Amino acid sequence: MLLRIDPAASAPLFEQLVQGVKEAVAAGQLTAGDKLPSVRELARELAINPNTVARAYERLEAEDVILRRQGAGCFVKEQRSSLTARERKRRLAAAMRRVVTDAFHTGASADEISAALEAELDRLDFPEDSP
Amino acid sequence: MTDSPAIRFDALRRRYGERWVLRGLSFEVPRGQVYALLGRNGAGKTTALRTLLGFLQRDGGRTEVLGRDSAALTPEVRDRIGYVAETPALYGWMTVDRVLAFEAGTRRRFDRDRAEDLLERLGMRGRHKVDELSRGARAQLALAVAVAARPDVLVLDDPAAGLDAVVRRELLEMLVDAIAEDGCTVLMSSHVLSDVERVADRVGLLADGRLLVDASVEDLKRRVQRRRVRTAADAPPAVPGLLAARAVSQGFELTLLDHDDARQAALAAAVEAVSPAETPSLEELFLDLLGGHGTAGGPPPGAGPAPTGAAPAPDTAPTPDDARPLGAVRHHPANGSPT
């Protein structure tokens, strides 16, 4: 797993870590069962505060992205959504609204936004039988 | 005992002769946190750290380490505190091995295996004399020795001062390791803000003997933003939350705290144009907030152009009312608002 962080960026480090792991999972660089580095290893590798890594892992666990096994470490979870169809639809709509709103304000046209969305989707690794 | 913060400064005052260096320094470091004390040269960082460790007397206020008064630290408590001075106190004639043996003999919790591990990782040989080591290697040795004593509290006085990026990264890794392994509390002063951004949970900006800002790094990023405004006026617009203003061509660059929609509307109404928000890096914030602060109490930023030749601020001890808490970010606008 290749996580990049930028301490000078506007997003807090811990959010960058959470986002980085989520992106790696979505892009198929991390798959179910993969073991994440320990808090200490990752903190050392990135030269950042271990408290920050621990907090990012807690968040990822709370969001069902990873699973912490006592004494064994953190593993990527099977990305099978436990959401109901209706809840999934609601969250998807909210996420899309955020994305297209930001995209609109860049001044891009609808076609450009569509093309950019396609390109991003191509980067992702969807399960075979995804609905 | 475990509820008390690892480190506490309470209205600490200290002067050298007639000059007050610390005029009511207050902050706490909870256990397990990393706190970075920032400030310009001569702002009083070293004085604060040395007073905390009981090496200097106070002229007012109080400091505590691990719940004990700094002025009366027992050997037992001292054993739980690690300190790396800006110029590490090492005997030049000793070999690295001798340094470790010396530390093992004086510090009860010293873990020699760990020290040797750390030094081996850096490729440092035991038979080298301290005098023969580079400045970077001496800094690494000093930190390794402090960390190997498994301190509960680690106090570092600008450990990376004047060192190159490779050595700094190695020091940072050693520090990260110590935090991960022992969960120690760290209070460090530093000028290397990119390092601070990596490891600090909280930062304090020391200016004029007090903290200008005491906030978590995340809070700063979330709550502080920068915008450029175009205006014909020769003073920055007086909007709430204005931390600093710098004249740029055709207007000002403003550093703003908690700039919400209402404040944005007020700002937009006061000037011709407002740029989108940017989050300043710690380094930029440091420059914004401390740029106007001399070491002996110059005018604050955001108070318009600095009056050259103005009378210096009186060197008197402040009253506690000087502090104007702004949520987690504390800021002292001092000489009134820019109007």
Short mmCIF file of C-alpha atoms in Angstrom, two decimals:
data_model
loop_
_atom_site.label_atom_id
_atom_site.label_comp_id
_atom_site.label_asym_id
_atom_site.label_seq_id
_atom_site.Cartn_x
_atom_site.Cartn_y
_atom_site.Cartn_z
CA MET A 1 0.00 0.00 0.00
CA LEU A 2 1.32 3.38 -0.94
CA LEU A 3 -0.07 6.12 1.24
CA ARG A 4 0.95 9.64 0.54
CA ILE A 5 0.45 12.45 2.95
CA ASP A 6 1.14 16.13 2.76
CA PRO A 7 1.53 17.74 6.18
CA ALA A 8 1.19 21.20 4.68
CA ALA A 9 -2.11 20.42 2.92
CA SER A 10 -5.28 21.94 4.23
CA ALA A 11 -6.86 18.60 5.18
CA PRO A 12 -5.79 17.36 8.60
CA LEU A 13 -3.33 14.45 8.50
CA PHE A 14 -5.78 12.02 10.00
CA GLU A 15 -8.37 12.78 7.34
CA GLN A 16 -5.73 12.33 4.66
CA LEU A 17 -4.96 8.89 6.08
CA VAL A 18 -8.62 7.86 6.21
CA GLN A 19 -9.16 9.08 2.66
CA GLY A 20 -5.94 7.41 1.47
CA VAL A 21 -6.96 3.98 2.76
CA LYS A 22 -10.49 4.36 1.37
CA GLU A 23 -9.10 5.28 -2.03
CA ALA A 24 -6.70 2.33 -1.98
CA VAL A 25 -9.62 0.00 -1.23
CA ALA A 26 -11.82 1.54 -3.92
CA ALA A 27 -9.03 1.26 -6.49
CA GLY A 28 -8.37 -2.38 -5.62
CA GLN A 29 -4.86 -1.74 -4.27
CA LEU A 30 -6.12 -3.09 -0.97
CA THR A 31 -8.53 -6.01 -0.93
CA ALA A 32 -10.51 -7.84 1.73
CA GLY A 33 -8.24 -9.64 4.18
CA ASP A 34 -5.18 -7.49 3.48
CA LYS A 35 -3.35 -6.55 6.63
CA LEU A 36 -2.64 -2.90 7.27
CA PRO A 37 0.69 -1.88 8.76
CA SER A 38 0.65 -1.52 12.53
CA VAL A 39 0.16 1.93 13.98
CA ARG A 40 3.82 2.08 14.85
CA GLU A 41 5.03 0.90 11.45
CA LEU A 42 2.90 3.36 9.56
CA ALA A 43 3.72 6.23 11.92
CA ARG A 44 7.39 5.50 11.48
CA GLU A 45 7.15 5.09 7.73
CA LEU A 46 5.34 8.40 7.31
CA ALA A 47 7.17 10.09 10.21
CA ILE A 48 3.96 11.27 11.79
CA ASN A 49 2.46 11.12 15.25
CA PRO A 50 1.28 7.58 16.14
CA ASN A 51 -1.73 9.13 17.86
CA THR A 52 -2.83 10.39 14.45
CA VAL A 53 -2.51 6.96 12.84
CA ALA A 54 -4.39 5.33 15.70
CA ARG A 55 -7.19 7.84 15.32
CA ALA A 56 -7.39 7.24 11.57
CA TYR A 57 -7.65 3.48 12.15
CA GLU A 58 -10.40 4.03 14.70
CA ARG A 59 -12.33 6.07 12.18
CA LEU A 60 -11.84 3.47 9.45
CA GLU A 61 -13.07 0.79 11.82
CA ALA A 62 -16.11 2.85 12.75
CA GLU A 63 -16.86 3.29 9.04
CA ASP A 64 -16.61 -0.47 8.45
CA VAL A 65 -13.65 -0.20 6.11
CA ILE A 66 -11.29 -2.17 8.30
CA LEU A 67 -11.55 -4.68 11.10
CA ARG A 68 -9.35 -4.73 14.17
CA ARG A 69 -8.52 -8.17 15.50
CA GLN A 70 -7.20 -8.07 19.03
CA GLY A 71 -3.48 -8.73 18.99
CA ALA A 72 -3.41 -9.56 15.28
CA GLY A 73 -3.73 -6.13 13.73
CA CYS A 74 -6.04 -4.36 11.32
CA PHE A 75 -7.44 -5.96 8.18
CA VAL A 76 -9.41 -4.69 5.23
CA LYS A 77 -13.01 -5.77 5.52
CA GLU A 78 -15.15 -7.37 2.85
CA GLN A 79 -16.68 -4.30 1.26
CA ARG A 80 -20.21 -5.62 1.37
CA SER A 81 -22.45 -2.79 2.27
CA SER A 82 -24.83 -3.40 5.12
CA LEU A 83 -26.95 -0.46 4.03
CA THR A 84 -30.54 -0.88 2.98
CA ALA A 85 -31.31 -0.02 -0.63
CA ARG A 86 -33.06 3.14 0.41
CA GLU A 87 -30.23 4.29 2.69
CA ARG A 88 -27.70 3.58 -0.04
CA LYS A 89 -29.69 5.64 -2.49
CA ARG A 90 -29.92 8.51 -0.05
CA ARG A 91 -26.19 8.56 0.71
CA LEU A 92 -25.26 8.19 -2.94
CA ALA A 93 -27.44 11.16 -3.83
CA ALA A 94 -25.83 13.26 -1.10
CA ALA A 95 -22.31 12.28 -2.19
CA MET A 96 -23.06 13.00 -5.85
CA ARG A 97 -24.55 16.36 -5.01
CA ARG A 98 -21.37 17.38 -3.21
CA VAL A 99 -19.20 16.24 -6.10
CA VAL A 100 -21.20 17.83 -8.92
CA THR A 101 -21.66 21.06 -6.97
CA ASP A 102 -17.91 21.41 -6.58
CA ALA A 103 -17.48 20.43 -10.22
CA PHE A 104 -20.03 23.04 -11.34
CA HIS A 105 -18.12 25.77 -9.57
CA THR A 106 -14.94 24.96 -11.44
CA GLY A 107 -16.78 26.28 -14.49
CA ALA A 108 -16.76 22.93 -16.28
CA SER A 109 -19.58 21.98 -18.67
CA ALA A 110 -21.98 19.07 -18.04
CA ASP A 111 -20.16 17.00 -20.67
CA GLU A 112 -16.79 17.69 -19.12
CA ILE A 113 -18.12 16.69 -15.70
CA SER A 114 -19.61 13.51 -17.14
CA ALA A 115 -16.33 12.58 -18.82
CA ALA A 116 -14.37 13.27 -15.64
CA LEU A 117 -16.77 11.08 -13.66
CA GLU A 118 -16.32 8.24 -16.16
CA ALA A 119 -12.56 8.53 -15.91
CA GLU A 120 -12.68 8.36 -12.12
CA LEU A 121 -15.04 5.37 -12.22
CA ASP A 122 -12.61 3.54 -14.49
CA ARG A 123 -9.95 3.82 -11.80
CA LEU A 124 -12.11 1.96 -9.31
CA ASP A 125 -12.33 -1.74 -8.78
CA PHE A 126 -15.96 -2.82 -8.37
CA PRO A 127 -16.90 -6.30 -7.12
CA GLU A 128 -18.16 -8.58 -9.94
CA ASP A 129 -21.73 -8.78 -8.78
CA SER A 130 -22.19 -5.24 -7.60
CA PRO A 131 -25.75 -4.08 -8.00
CA MET B 1 -2.52 11.58 39.63
CA THR B 2 -3.27 10.13 36.23
CA ASP B 3 -5.92 12.78 35.70
CA SER B 4 -3.50 15.67 36.03
CA PRO B 5 -1.92 16.84 32.81
CA ALA B 6 1.65 15.70 32.24
CA ILE B 7 2.77 19.30 31.99
CA ARG B 8 1.20 22.46 33.30
CA PHE B 9 2.21 26.10 32.99
CA ASP B 10 0.12 28.43 35.08
CA ALA B 11 0.72 32.17 34.59
CA LEU B 12 4.48 31.65 34.62
CA ARG B 13 6.47 34.85 34.85
CA ARG B 14 10.20 35.20 34.58
CA ARG B 15 12.51 38.15 34.07
CA TYR B 16 16.15 38.73 33.42
CA GLY B 17 17.02 41.89 35.28
CA GLU B 18 14.42 44.45 34.31
CA ARG B 19 13.32 42.58 31.21
CA TRP B 20 10.28 40.34 31.49
CA VAL B 21 10.69 37.36 29.18
CA LEU B 22 7.63 35.44 30.29
CA ARG B 23 4.61 37.47 31.32
CA GLY B 24 1.97 34.94 32.25
CA LEU B 25 2.56 31.79 30.22
CA SER B 26 -0.25 29.29 30.64
CA PHE B 27 -0.93 26.00 28.90
CA GLU B 28 -1.23 22.30 29.59
CA VAL B 29 -0.09 19.16 27.85
CA PRO B 30 -2.34 16.15 28.51
CA ARG B 31 -0.62 12.81 28.93
CA GLY B 32 0.42 11.15 25.70
CA GLN B 33 0.17 14.30 23.63
CA VAL B 34 2.81 16.09 21.62
CA TYR B 35 2.94 19.84 22.13
CA ALA B 36 5.11 22.15 20.07
CA LEU B 37 6.08 25.50 21.49
CA LEU B 38 6.81 27.93 18.68
CA GLY B 39 8.14 31.43 18.72
CA ARG B 40 10.84 33.64 17.38
CA ASN B 41 14.40 33.54 18.64
CA GLY B 42 14.47 35.08 22.08
CA ALA B 43 10.73 34.65 22.63
CA GLY B 44 11.41 32.73 25.83
CA LYS B 45 10.96 29.12 24.72
CA THR B 46 14.16 27.87 26.31
CA THR B 47 13.45 29.84 29.47
CA ALA B 48 10.00 28.23 29.66
CA LEU B 49 11.40 24.72 29.21
CA ARG B 50 14.23 25.19 31.68
CA THR B 51 11.86 26.64 34.27
CA LEU B 52 9.55 23.67 33.80
CA LEU B 53 12.46 21.34 34.52
CA GLY B 54 13.34 23.27 37.66
CA PHE B 55 16.65 24.59 36.32
CA LEU B 56 15.52 28.21 36.55
CA GLN B 57 13.62 30.00 39.27
CA ARG B 58 10.25 31.59 38.66
CA ASP B 59 9.33 35.18 39.25
CA GLY B 60 5.66 34.32 39.45
CA GLY B 61 3.14 31.67 38.57
CA ARG B 62 3.71 27.95 38.73
CA THR B 63 4.79 25.02 36.58
CA GLU B 64 4.24 21.31 37.13
CA VAL B 65 5.53 18.11 35.61
CA LEU B 66 3.64 14.88 36.23
CA GLY B 67 1.61 16.65 38.88
CA ARG B 68 4.68 17.85 40.82
CA ASP B 69 5.85 21.39 41.34
CA SER B 70 8.88 22.06 39.12
CA ALA B 71 10.61 23.79 42.00
CA ALA B 72 10.63 20.59 44.06
CA LEU B 73 11.14 17.64 41.74
CA THR B 74 12.26 14.50 43.50
CA PRO B 75 14.88 12.21 41.93
CA GLU B 76 12.09 9.71 41.28
CA VAL B 77 10.15 12.21 39.19
CA ARG B 78 13.31 13.44 37.46
CA ASP B 79 13.99 9.87 36.42
CA ARG B 80 10.73 9.93 34.47
CA ILE B 81 11.66 13.08 32.55
CA GLY B 82 13.92 13.16 29.51
CA TYR B 83 15.49 16.38 28.34
CA VAL B 84 17.49 17.22 25.27
CA ALA B 85 18.98 20.69 25.41
CA GLU B 86 19.54 22.81 22.35
CA THR B 87 23.24 22.12 22.70
CA PRO B 88 23.26 18.59 24.08
CA ALA B 89 25.29 18.19 27.24
CA LEU B 90 27.69 15.40 26.28
CA TYR B 91 31.31 15.01 27.29
CA GLY B 92 33.46 15.29 24.20
CA TRP B 93 36.13 12.90 25.43
CA MET B 94 33.69 10.04 26.04
CA THR B 95 33.17 7.33 23.46
CA VAL B 96 29.58 6.53 22.50
CA ASP B 97 29.86 3.32 24.55
CA ARG B 98 31.07 5.30 27.54
CA VAL B 99 28.12 7.69 27.20
CA LEU B 100 25.73 4.75 27.34
CA ALA B 101 27.51 3.25 30.35
CA PHE B 102 27.43 6.64 32.06
CA GLU B 103 23.69 7.05 31.42
CA ALA B 104 23.00 3.49 32.54
CA GLY B 105 24.75 4.31 35.79
CA THR B 106 22.85 7.54 36.45
CA ARG B 107 19.36 6.83 35.17
CA ARG B 108 17.44 4.05 36.80
CA ARG B 109 15.15 3.28 33.88
CA PHE B 110 17.86 3.40 31.24
CA ASP B 111 17.48 0.58 28.71
CA ARG B 112 20.93 0.02 27.25
CA ASP B 113 19.77 -2.53 24.68
CA ARG B 114 17.32 -0.07 23.31
CA ALA B 115 19.92 2.67 23.09
CA GLU B 116 22.29 0.35 21.24
CA ASP B 117 19.46 -0.67 18.91
CA LEU B 118 18.67 2.93 18.09
CA LEU B 119 22.29 3.82 17.47
CA GLU B 120 22.93 0.72 15.40
CA ARG B 121 20.03 1.62 13.16
CA LEU B 122 21.76 4.95 12.57
CA GLY B 123 25.06 3.25 11.92
CA MET B 124 26.75 4.86 14.90
CA ARG B 125 29.76 3.03 16.34
CA GLY B 126 30.38 2.64 20.03
CA ARG B 127 34.07 3.39 19.89
CA HIS B 128 33.68 6.83 18.35
CA LYS B 129 34.36 9.78 20.59
CA VAL B 130 31.62 12.37 20.96
CA ASP B 131 34.08 15.01 19.76
CA GLU B 132 34.51 13.11 16.50
CA LEU B 133 30.78 13.00 15.78
CA SER B 134 29.06 15.39 13.41
CA ARG B 135 26.58 17.82 14.83
CA GLY B 136 23.73 15.70 13.48
CA ALA B 137 25.13 12.54 15.04
CA ARG B 138 25.53 14.29 18.40
CA ALA B 139 21.87 15.36 18.26
CA GLN B 140 20.87 11.78 17.44
CA LEU B 141 22.97 10.42 20.28
CA ALA B 142 21.40 12.88 22.71
CA LEU B 143 17.87 11.94 21.65
CA ALA B 144 18.64 8.20 21.66
CA VAL B 145 20.01 8.49 25.19
CA ALA B 146 16.93 10.42 26.34
CA VAL B 147 14.51 8.00 24.68
CA ALA B 148 16.31 4.90 25.97
CA ALA B 149 15.66 6.06 29.53
CA ARG B 150 11.98 5.41 28.76
CA PRO B 151 10.74 8.77 29.99
CA ASP B 152 7.10 9.54 30.67
CA VAL B 153 7.78 13.13 29.67
CA LEU B 154 10.22 14.16 26.99
CA VAL B 155 11.28 17.81 26.74
CA LEU B 156 13.13 18.75 23.58
CA ASP B 157 14.63 22.16 23.02
CA ASP B 158 14.76 22.69 19.27
CA PRO B 159 16.21 19.24 18.60
CA ALA B 160 16.48 19.76 14.83
CA ALA B 161 18.06 23.21 14.88
CA GLY B 162 20.50 23.60 12.04
CA LEU B 163 20.36 19.95 10.95
CA ASP B 164 19.89 18.66 7.43
CA ALA B 165 16.73 16.97 6.16
CA VAL B 166 18.09 13.42 6.43
CA VAL B 167 19.15 13.78 10.04
CA ARG B 168 15.89 15.53 10.88
CA ARG B 169 13.90 12.66 9.41
CA GLU B 170 15.91 10.17 11.45
CA LEU B 171 15.32 12.18 14.61
CA LEU B 172 11.63 12.36 13.81
CA GLU B 173 11.45 8.58 13.33
CA MET B 174 13.15 8.04 16.65
CA LEU B 175 10.68 10.37 18.32
CA VAL B 176 7.71 8.71 16.62
CA ASP B 177 9.00 5.34 17.82
CA ALA B 178 9.30 6.57 21.38
CA ILE B 179 5.75 7.90 21.35
CA ALA B 180 4.41 4.67 19.85
CA GLU B 181 6.33 2.43 22.23
CA ASP B 182 6.06 4.30 25.51
CA GLY B 183 3.18 6.69 24.93
CA CYS B 184 5.32 9.44 26.34
CA THR B 185 4.24 13.05 26.51
CA VAL B 186 6.38 15.40 24.46
CA LEU B 187 6.95 19.11 24.82
CA MET B 188 9.21 20.46 22.14
CA SER B 189 10.27 23.83 20.92
CA SER B 190 11.04 24.00 17.26
CA HIS B 191 11.62 26.20 14.27
CA VAL B 192 11.11 23.43 11.76
CA LEU B 193 7.43 23.84 11.14
CA SER B 194 7.13 21.06 8.57
CA ASP B 195 8.29 18.64 11.29
CA VAL B 196 5.90 20.16 13.79
CA GLU B 197 3.04 19.70 11.34
CA ARG B 198 3.86 15.98 11.23
CA VAL B 199 4.07 15.19 14.91
CA ALA B 200 2.41 17.84 17.02
CA ASP B 201 -1.08 17.37 18.43
CA ARG B 202 -1.11 20.97 19.58
CA VAL B 203 0.92 24.07 19.02
CA GLY B 204 1.48 27.15 21.13
CA LEU B 205 2.72 30.37 19.59
CA LEU B 206 4.78 32.28 22.12
CA ALA B 207 5.10 36.02 21.67
CA ASP B 208 5.59 38.84 24.12
CA GLY B 209 5.91 36.39 26.96
CA ARG B 210 2.54 34.75 26.49
CA LEU B 211 0.76 32.38 24.14
CA LEU B 212 -0.70 34.15 21.17
CA VAL B 213 -2.29 30.89 20.03
CA ASP B 214 -2.88 27.61 21.86
CA ALA B 215 -4.66 25.19 19.55
CA SER B 216 -4.62 21.75 18.00
CA VAL B 217 -3.02 21.60 14.58
CA GLU B 218 -6.29 20.31 13.16
CA ASP B 219 -8.22 23.16 14.72
CA LEU B 220 -5.87 25.66 13.17
CA LYS B 221 -6.35 24.12 9.76
CA ARG B 222 -10.08 23.98 10.16
CA ARG B 223 -10.59 27.40 11.66
CA VAL B 224 -7.98 29.64 10.12
CA GLN B 225 -8.10 30.73 6.51
CA ARG B 226 -6.50 33.27 4.29
CA ARG B 227 -8.13 35.50 1.74
CA ARG B 228 -6.97 38.35 -0.41
CA VAL B 229 -9.21 41.36 -0.66
CA ARG B 230 -9.13 44.19 -3.14
CA THR B 231 -9.77 47.58 -1.59
CA ALA B 232 -8.74 51.17 -2.07
CA ALA B 233 -8.68 51.75 1.69
CA ASP B 234 -5.28 52.04 3.33
CA ALA B 235 -6.28 49.98 6.36
CA PRO B 236 -7.56 46.40 6.36
CA PRO B 237 -11.33 46.01 6.81
CA ALA B 238 -12.27 45.64 10.47
CA VAL B 239 -14.00 42.27 10.39
CA PRO B 240 -14.46 40.00 13.39
CA GLY B 241 -11.94 37.19 13.57
CA LEU B 242 -9.18 39.11 11.82
CA LEU B 243 -5.91 37.65 13.09
CA ALA B 244 -3.47 39.36 10.76
CA ALA B 245 -3.38 41.55 7.71
CA ARG B 246 -0.62 42.19 5.25
CA ALA B 247 -0.67 44.90 2.62
CA VAL B 248 -0.41 43.53 -0.91
CA SER B 249 -0.91 45.23 -4.24
CA GLN B 250 -4.41 46.72 -4.46
CA GLY B 251 -5.44 45.49 -1.06
CA PHE B 252 -4.65 43.14 1.79
CA GLU B 253 -4.05 39.53 2.53
CA LEU B 254 -6.10 38.65 5.58
CA THR B 255 -5.71 35.78 8.01
CA LEU B 256 -9.14 35.04 9.41
CA LEU B 257 -10.41 32.95 12.30
CA ASP B 258 -13.79 31.17 12.19
CA HIS B 259 -14.74 32.92 9.00
CA ASP B 260 -18.36 31.79 8.55
CA ASP B 261 -20.97 32.84 6.00
CA ALA B 262 -22.06 35.88 8.00
CA ARG B 263 -18.50 37.13 8.34
CA GLN B 264 -17.86 36.44 4.69
CA ALA B 265 -20.91 38.53 3.78
CA ALA B 266 -19.69 41.37 6.01
CA LEU B 267 -16.24 41.18 4.47
CA ALA B 268 -17.58 41.11 0.91
CA ALA B 269 -19.65 44.21 1.65
CA ALA B 270 -16.64 46.08 3.00
CA VAL B 271 -14.28 45.58 0.06
CA GLU B 272 -14.37 45.43 -3.73
CA ALA B 273 -13.50 41.76 -4.13
CA VAL B 274 -12.63 38.74 -1.98
CA SER B 275 -10.57 35.76 -3.16
CA PRO B 276 -11.50 32.15 -2.36
CA ALA B 277 -10.26 30.80 0.97
CA GLU B 278 -6.90 29.12 1.34
CA THR B 279 -5.61 27.23 4.33
CA PRO B 280 -2.26 28.58 5.39
CA SER B 281 0.47 26.12 6.27
CA LEU B 282 1.84 26.31 9.78
CA GLU B 283 4.82 28.17 8.41
CA GLU B 284 2.64 30.80 6.74
CA LEU B 285 0.55 31.14 9.86
CA PHE B 286 3.67 31.58 11.93
CA LEU B 287 4.84 34.37 9.63
CA ASP B 288 1.40 36.00 9.64
CA LEU B 289 1.04 35.98 13.39
CA LEU B 290 4.59 36.52 14.55
CA GLY B 291 5.89 38.61 11.69
CA GLY B 292 5.16 41.82 13.55
CA HIS B 293 6.29 40.53 16.92
CA GLY B 294 9.74 41.49 18.04
CA THR B 295 11.26 39.72 20.98
CA ALA B 296 10.63 42.59 23.35
CA GLY B 297 7.00 43.32 22.72
CA GLY B 298 6.55 44.98 19.36
CA PRO B 299 3.14 45.88 17.99
CA PRO B 300 0.90 42.98 17.08
CA PRO B 301 0.03 42.04 13.54
CA GLY B 302 -3.29 43.21 12.20
CA ALA B 303 -2.89 46.56 13.89
CA GLY B 304 -2.00 48.34 10.72
CA PRO B 305 1.47 49.39 9.71
CA ALA B 306 3.97 49.10 12.52
CA PRO B 307 4.76 52.57 13.86
CA THR B 308 8.50 52.80 13.68
CA GLY B 309 10.16 54.33 16.65
CA ALA B 310 7.09 53.96 18.83
CA ALA B 311 7.61 53.53 22.53
CA PRO B 312 8.05 49.86 23.41
CA ALA B 313 5.36 48.14 25.41
CA PRO B 314 5.92 48.72 29.10
CA ASP B 315 7.86 45.85 30.63
CA THR B 316 5.41 45.15 33.35
CA ALA B 317 3.78 41.95 34.37
CA PRO B 318 0.42 41.55 32.68
CA THR B 319 -2.91 41.03 34.28
CA PRO B 320 -4.71 37.78 33.57
CA ASP B 321 -7.40 39.78 31.78
CA ASP B 322 -5.04 40.21 28.89
CA ALA B 323 -5.98 36.78 27.66
CA ARG B 324 -8.95 36.82 25.35
CA PRO B 325 -9.93 33.24 24.69
CA LEU B 326 -11.41 32.62 21.27
CA GLY B 327 -12.53 29.06 21.66
CA ALA B 328 -9.59 26.75 21.31
CA VAL B 329 -7.63 29.33 19.40
CA ARG B 330 -6.50 32.07 21.69
CA HIS B 331 -5.44 35.32 20.27
CA HIS B 332 -4.43 38.59 21.78
CA PRO B 333 -5.17 41.47 19.42
CA ALA B 334 -3.50 43.76 21.94
CA ASN B 335 -3.42 47.34 20.68
CA GLY B 336 -7.02 47.45 19.61
CA SER B 337 -8.63 46.78 16.29
CA PRO B 338 -7.40 48.18 13.03
CA THR B 339 -9.64 51.08 12.18
#
